[in-house]
Tab-separated table of C-alpha atoms in Angstrom:
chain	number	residue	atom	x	y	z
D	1	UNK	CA	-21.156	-44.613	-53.009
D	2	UNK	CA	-17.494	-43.721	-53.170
D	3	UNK	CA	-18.452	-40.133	-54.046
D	4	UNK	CA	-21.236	-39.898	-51.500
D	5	UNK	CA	-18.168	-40.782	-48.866
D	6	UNK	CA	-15.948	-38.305	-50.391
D	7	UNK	CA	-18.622	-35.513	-50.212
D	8	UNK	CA	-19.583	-36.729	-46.693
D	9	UNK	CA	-15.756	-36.707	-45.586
D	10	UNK	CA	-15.751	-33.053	-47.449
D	11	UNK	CA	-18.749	-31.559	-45.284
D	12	UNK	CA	-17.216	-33.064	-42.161
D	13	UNK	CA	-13.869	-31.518	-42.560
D	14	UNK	CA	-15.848	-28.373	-43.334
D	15	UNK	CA	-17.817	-28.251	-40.409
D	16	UNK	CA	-14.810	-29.086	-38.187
D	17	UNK	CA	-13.020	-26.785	-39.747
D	18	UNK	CA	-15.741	-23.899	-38.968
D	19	UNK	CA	-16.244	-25.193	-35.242
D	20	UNK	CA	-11.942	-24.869	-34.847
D	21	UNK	CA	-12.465	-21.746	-36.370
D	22	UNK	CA	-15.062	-20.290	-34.084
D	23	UNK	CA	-13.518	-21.691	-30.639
D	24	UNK	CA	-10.102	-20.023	-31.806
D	25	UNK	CA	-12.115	-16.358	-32.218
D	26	UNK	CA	-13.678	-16.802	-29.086
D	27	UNK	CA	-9.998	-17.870	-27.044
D	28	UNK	CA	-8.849	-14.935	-29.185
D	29	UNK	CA	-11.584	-12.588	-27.693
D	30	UNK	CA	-11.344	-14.171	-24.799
D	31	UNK	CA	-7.621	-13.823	-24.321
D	32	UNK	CA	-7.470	-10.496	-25.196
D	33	UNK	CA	-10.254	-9.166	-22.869
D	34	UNK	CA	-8.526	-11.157	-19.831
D	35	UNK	CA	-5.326	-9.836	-20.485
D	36	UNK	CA	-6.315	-6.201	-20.531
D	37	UNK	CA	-8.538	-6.600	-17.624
D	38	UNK	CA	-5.115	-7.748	-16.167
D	39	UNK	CA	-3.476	-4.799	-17.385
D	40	UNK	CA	-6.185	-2.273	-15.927
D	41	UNK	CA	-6.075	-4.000	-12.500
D	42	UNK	CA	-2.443	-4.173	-12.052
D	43	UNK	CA	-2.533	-0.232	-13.321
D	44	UNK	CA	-5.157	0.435	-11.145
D	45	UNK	CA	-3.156	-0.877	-8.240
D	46	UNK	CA	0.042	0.809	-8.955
D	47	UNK	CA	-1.637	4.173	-8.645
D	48	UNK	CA	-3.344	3.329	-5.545
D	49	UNK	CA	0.176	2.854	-4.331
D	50	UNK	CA	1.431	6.189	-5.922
D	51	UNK	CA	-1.206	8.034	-4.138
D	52	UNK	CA	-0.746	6.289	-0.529
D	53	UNK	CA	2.697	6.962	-1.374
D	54	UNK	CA	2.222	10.843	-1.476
D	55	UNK	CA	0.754	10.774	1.731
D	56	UNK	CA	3.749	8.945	3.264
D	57	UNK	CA	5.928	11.431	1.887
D	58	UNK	CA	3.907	13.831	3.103
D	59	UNK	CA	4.123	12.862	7.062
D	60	UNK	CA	8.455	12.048	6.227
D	61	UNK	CA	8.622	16.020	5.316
D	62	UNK	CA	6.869	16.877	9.067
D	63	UNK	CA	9.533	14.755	10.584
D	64	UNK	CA	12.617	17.376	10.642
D	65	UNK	CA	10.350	20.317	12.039
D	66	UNK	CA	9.148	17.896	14.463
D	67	UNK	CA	12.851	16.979	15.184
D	68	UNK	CA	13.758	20.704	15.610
D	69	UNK	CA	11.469	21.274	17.765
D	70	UNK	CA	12.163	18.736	20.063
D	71	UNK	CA	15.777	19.949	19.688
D	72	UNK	CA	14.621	22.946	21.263
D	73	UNK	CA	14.372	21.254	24.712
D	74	UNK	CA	18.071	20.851	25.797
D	75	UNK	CA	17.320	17.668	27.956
D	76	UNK	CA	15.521	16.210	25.199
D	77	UNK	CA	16.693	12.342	24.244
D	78	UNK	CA	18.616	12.600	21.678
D	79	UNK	CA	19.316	9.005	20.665
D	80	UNK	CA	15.108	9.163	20.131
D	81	UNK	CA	15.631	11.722	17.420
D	82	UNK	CA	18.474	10.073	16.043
D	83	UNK	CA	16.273	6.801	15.997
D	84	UNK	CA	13.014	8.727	14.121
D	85	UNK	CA	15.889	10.338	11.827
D	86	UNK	CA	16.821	7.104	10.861
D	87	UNK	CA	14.066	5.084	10.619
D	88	UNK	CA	12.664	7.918	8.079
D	89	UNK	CA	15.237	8.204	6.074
D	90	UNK	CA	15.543	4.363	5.727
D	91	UNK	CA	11.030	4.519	4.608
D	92	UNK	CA	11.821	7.329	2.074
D	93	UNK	CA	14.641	5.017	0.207
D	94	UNK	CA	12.748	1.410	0.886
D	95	UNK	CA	12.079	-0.127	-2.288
D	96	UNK	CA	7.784	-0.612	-2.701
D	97	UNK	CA	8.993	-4.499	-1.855
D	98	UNK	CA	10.258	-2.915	1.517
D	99	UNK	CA	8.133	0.088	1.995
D	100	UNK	CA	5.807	-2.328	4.688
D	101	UNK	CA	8.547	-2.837	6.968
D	102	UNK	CA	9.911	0.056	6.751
D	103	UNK	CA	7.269	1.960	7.460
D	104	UNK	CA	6.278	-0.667	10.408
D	105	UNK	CA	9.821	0.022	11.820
D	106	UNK	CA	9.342	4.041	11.297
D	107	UNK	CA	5.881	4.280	13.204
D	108	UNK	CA	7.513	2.194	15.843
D	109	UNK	CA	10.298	5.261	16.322
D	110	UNK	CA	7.191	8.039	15.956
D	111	UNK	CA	5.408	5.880	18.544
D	112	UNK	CA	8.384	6.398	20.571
D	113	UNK	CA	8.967	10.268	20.040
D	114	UNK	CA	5.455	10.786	20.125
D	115	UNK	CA	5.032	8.886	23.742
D	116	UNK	CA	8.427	10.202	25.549
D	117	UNK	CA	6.897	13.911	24.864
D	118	UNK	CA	3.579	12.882	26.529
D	119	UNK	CA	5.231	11.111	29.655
D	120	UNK	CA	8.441	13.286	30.522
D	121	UNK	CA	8.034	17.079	28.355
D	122	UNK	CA	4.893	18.669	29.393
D	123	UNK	CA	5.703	21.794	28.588
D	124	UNK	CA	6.959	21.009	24.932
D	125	UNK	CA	3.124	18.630	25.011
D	126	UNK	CA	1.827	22.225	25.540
D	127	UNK	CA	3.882	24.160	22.444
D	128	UNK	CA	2.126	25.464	19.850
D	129	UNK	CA	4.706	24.359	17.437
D	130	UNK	CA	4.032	20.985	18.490
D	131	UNK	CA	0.399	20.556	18.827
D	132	UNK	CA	0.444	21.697	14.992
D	133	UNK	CA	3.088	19.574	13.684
D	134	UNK	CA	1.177	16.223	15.859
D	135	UNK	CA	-2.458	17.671	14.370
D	136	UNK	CA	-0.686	17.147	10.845
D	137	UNK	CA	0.653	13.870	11.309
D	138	UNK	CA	-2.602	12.710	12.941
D	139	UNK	CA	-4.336	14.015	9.336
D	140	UNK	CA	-1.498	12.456	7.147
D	141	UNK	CA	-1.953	9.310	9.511
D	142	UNK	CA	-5.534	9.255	8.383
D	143	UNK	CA	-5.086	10.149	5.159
D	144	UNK	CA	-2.701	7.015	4.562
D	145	UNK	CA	-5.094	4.187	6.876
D	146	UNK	CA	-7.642	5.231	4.088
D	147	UNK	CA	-5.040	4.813	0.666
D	148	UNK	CA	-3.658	2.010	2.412
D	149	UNK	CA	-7.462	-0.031	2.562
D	150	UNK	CA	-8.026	1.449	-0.735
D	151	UNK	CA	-4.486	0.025	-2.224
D	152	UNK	CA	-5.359	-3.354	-0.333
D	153	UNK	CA	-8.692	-3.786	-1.675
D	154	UNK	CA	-7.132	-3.472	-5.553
D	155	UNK	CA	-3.908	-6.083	-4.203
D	156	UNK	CA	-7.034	-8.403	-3.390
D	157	UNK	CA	-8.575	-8.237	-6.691
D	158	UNK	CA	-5.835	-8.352	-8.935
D	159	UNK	CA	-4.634	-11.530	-6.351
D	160	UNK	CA	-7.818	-13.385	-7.124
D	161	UNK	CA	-8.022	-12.978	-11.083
D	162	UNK	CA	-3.894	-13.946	-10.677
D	163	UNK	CA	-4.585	-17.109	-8.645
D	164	UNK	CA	-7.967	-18.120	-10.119
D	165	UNK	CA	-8.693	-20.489	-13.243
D	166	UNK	CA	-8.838	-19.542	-16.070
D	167	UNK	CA	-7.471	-15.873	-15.605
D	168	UNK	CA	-4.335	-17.799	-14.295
D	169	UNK	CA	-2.918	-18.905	-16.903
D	170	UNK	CA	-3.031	-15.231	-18.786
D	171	UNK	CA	-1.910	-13.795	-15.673
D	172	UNK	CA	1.322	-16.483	-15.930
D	173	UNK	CA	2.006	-15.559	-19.660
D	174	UNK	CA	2.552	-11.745	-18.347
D	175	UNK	CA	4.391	-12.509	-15.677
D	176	UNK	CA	1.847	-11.354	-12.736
D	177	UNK	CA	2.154	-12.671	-9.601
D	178	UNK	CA	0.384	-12.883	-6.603
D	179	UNK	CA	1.430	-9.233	-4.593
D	180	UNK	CA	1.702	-8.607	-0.787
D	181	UNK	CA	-0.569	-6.650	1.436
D	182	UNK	CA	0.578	-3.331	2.801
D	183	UNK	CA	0.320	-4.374	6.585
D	184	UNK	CA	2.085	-2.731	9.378
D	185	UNK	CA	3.391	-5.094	12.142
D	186	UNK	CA	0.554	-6.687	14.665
D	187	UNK	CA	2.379	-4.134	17.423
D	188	UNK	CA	1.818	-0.851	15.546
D	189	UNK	CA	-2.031	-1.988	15.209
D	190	UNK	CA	-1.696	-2.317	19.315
D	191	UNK	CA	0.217	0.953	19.955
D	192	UNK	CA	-0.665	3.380	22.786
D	193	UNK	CA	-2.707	6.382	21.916
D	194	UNK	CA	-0.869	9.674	22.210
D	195	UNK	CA	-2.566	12.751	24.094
D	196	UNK	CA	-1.636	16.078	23.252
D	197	UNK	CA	-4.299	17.223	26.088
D	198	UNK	CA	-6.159	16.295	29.099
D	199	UNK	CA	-8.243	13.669	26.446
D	200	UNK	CA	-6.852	11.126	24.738
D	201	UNK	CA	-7.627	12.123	21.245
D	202	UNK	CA	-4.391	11.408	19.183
D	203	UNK	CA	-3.241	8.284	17.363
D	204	UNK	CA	-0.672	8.233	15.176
């Protein structure tokens, strides 16, 4: 009987043994696959950024031409230019923790520019010169709306497999957190339209 225990005790420990054995593979395989899905996401998300990026630096290098031109009209405001001067410089340096505001606060001063030509400077709403430069910041405007949806809808995804269970707790180990939207302020989404012609046709 004694033996019969000890071989009974033996096959137990066995078979617990395997069972440990097979969870720990599958955590392993588990943990691994999580953790590089992880990886992928938050890689695909930085280079969503990078490439919405390159179409906000894209629309900064139209702002001095844009400036100069407006420079060419003698009466022109100038603390306006100073103000879109400013508030671009200020987007180009923002950190990417900052970039949001930033570039909230400079489409607030291109707002501005962009309306005081329509309402006081018809003839420099007529200049060639002009009517390019707004026709390119009206593309790179576009061109940004769409990175910026696309670089949302990878924040969302990598948010959810950050916050979920059991993704969670991998996502803690690395150090992921939960990262922001890139929204502009509530009064950029309500800004006038800008019309470079009899039709309003131009949003930036």
């Amino acid at each position: 009987m004694q033996f019969l225990s000890l071989e009974t005790g033996v096959v137990i420990a066995i078979v617990a043994g395997g069972v440990l054995l097979v969870a720990a593979i599958i955590y392993f395989i588990w943990y691994v696959t999580t953790k590089n899905g992880l990886i992928s996401l938050r890689n695909d998300m930085e280079e969503a950024y990078s490439a919405m990026d390159v179409h906000m630096k894209k629309r900064y290098d139209l702002i001095p031409n844009l400036v100069e031109t407006c420079k060419g009209y003698a009466k022109f405001e100038q603390d306006t230019l100073v103000g879109i001067t400013r508030a671009r410089n200020a987007a180009m340096a923002a950190s990417p923790q900052d970039k949001a505001a930033a570039e909230s606060a400079f489409n607030s001063e291109l707002h501005t520019l962009l309306n005081v030509v329509h309402e006081r400077y018809p003839d420099l709403k007529a200049s060639t010169q002009f009517n390019n430069l707004s026709r390119q910041l009206e593309n790179c405007e576009h061109e940004i709306s769409n990175a910026r949806k696309y670089y949302n809808a990878k924040v969302k995804i990598l948010n959810n497999k950050v916050e979920k269970f059991p993704s969670s707790s991998v996502a803690r180990k690395m150090g992921l957190e939960r990262k922001p939207y890139f929204e502009i302020a509530e009064v950029e989404r309500n800004a006038p339209q800008v019309s470079f012609d009899d039709s309003p046709r131009v949003r930036l």
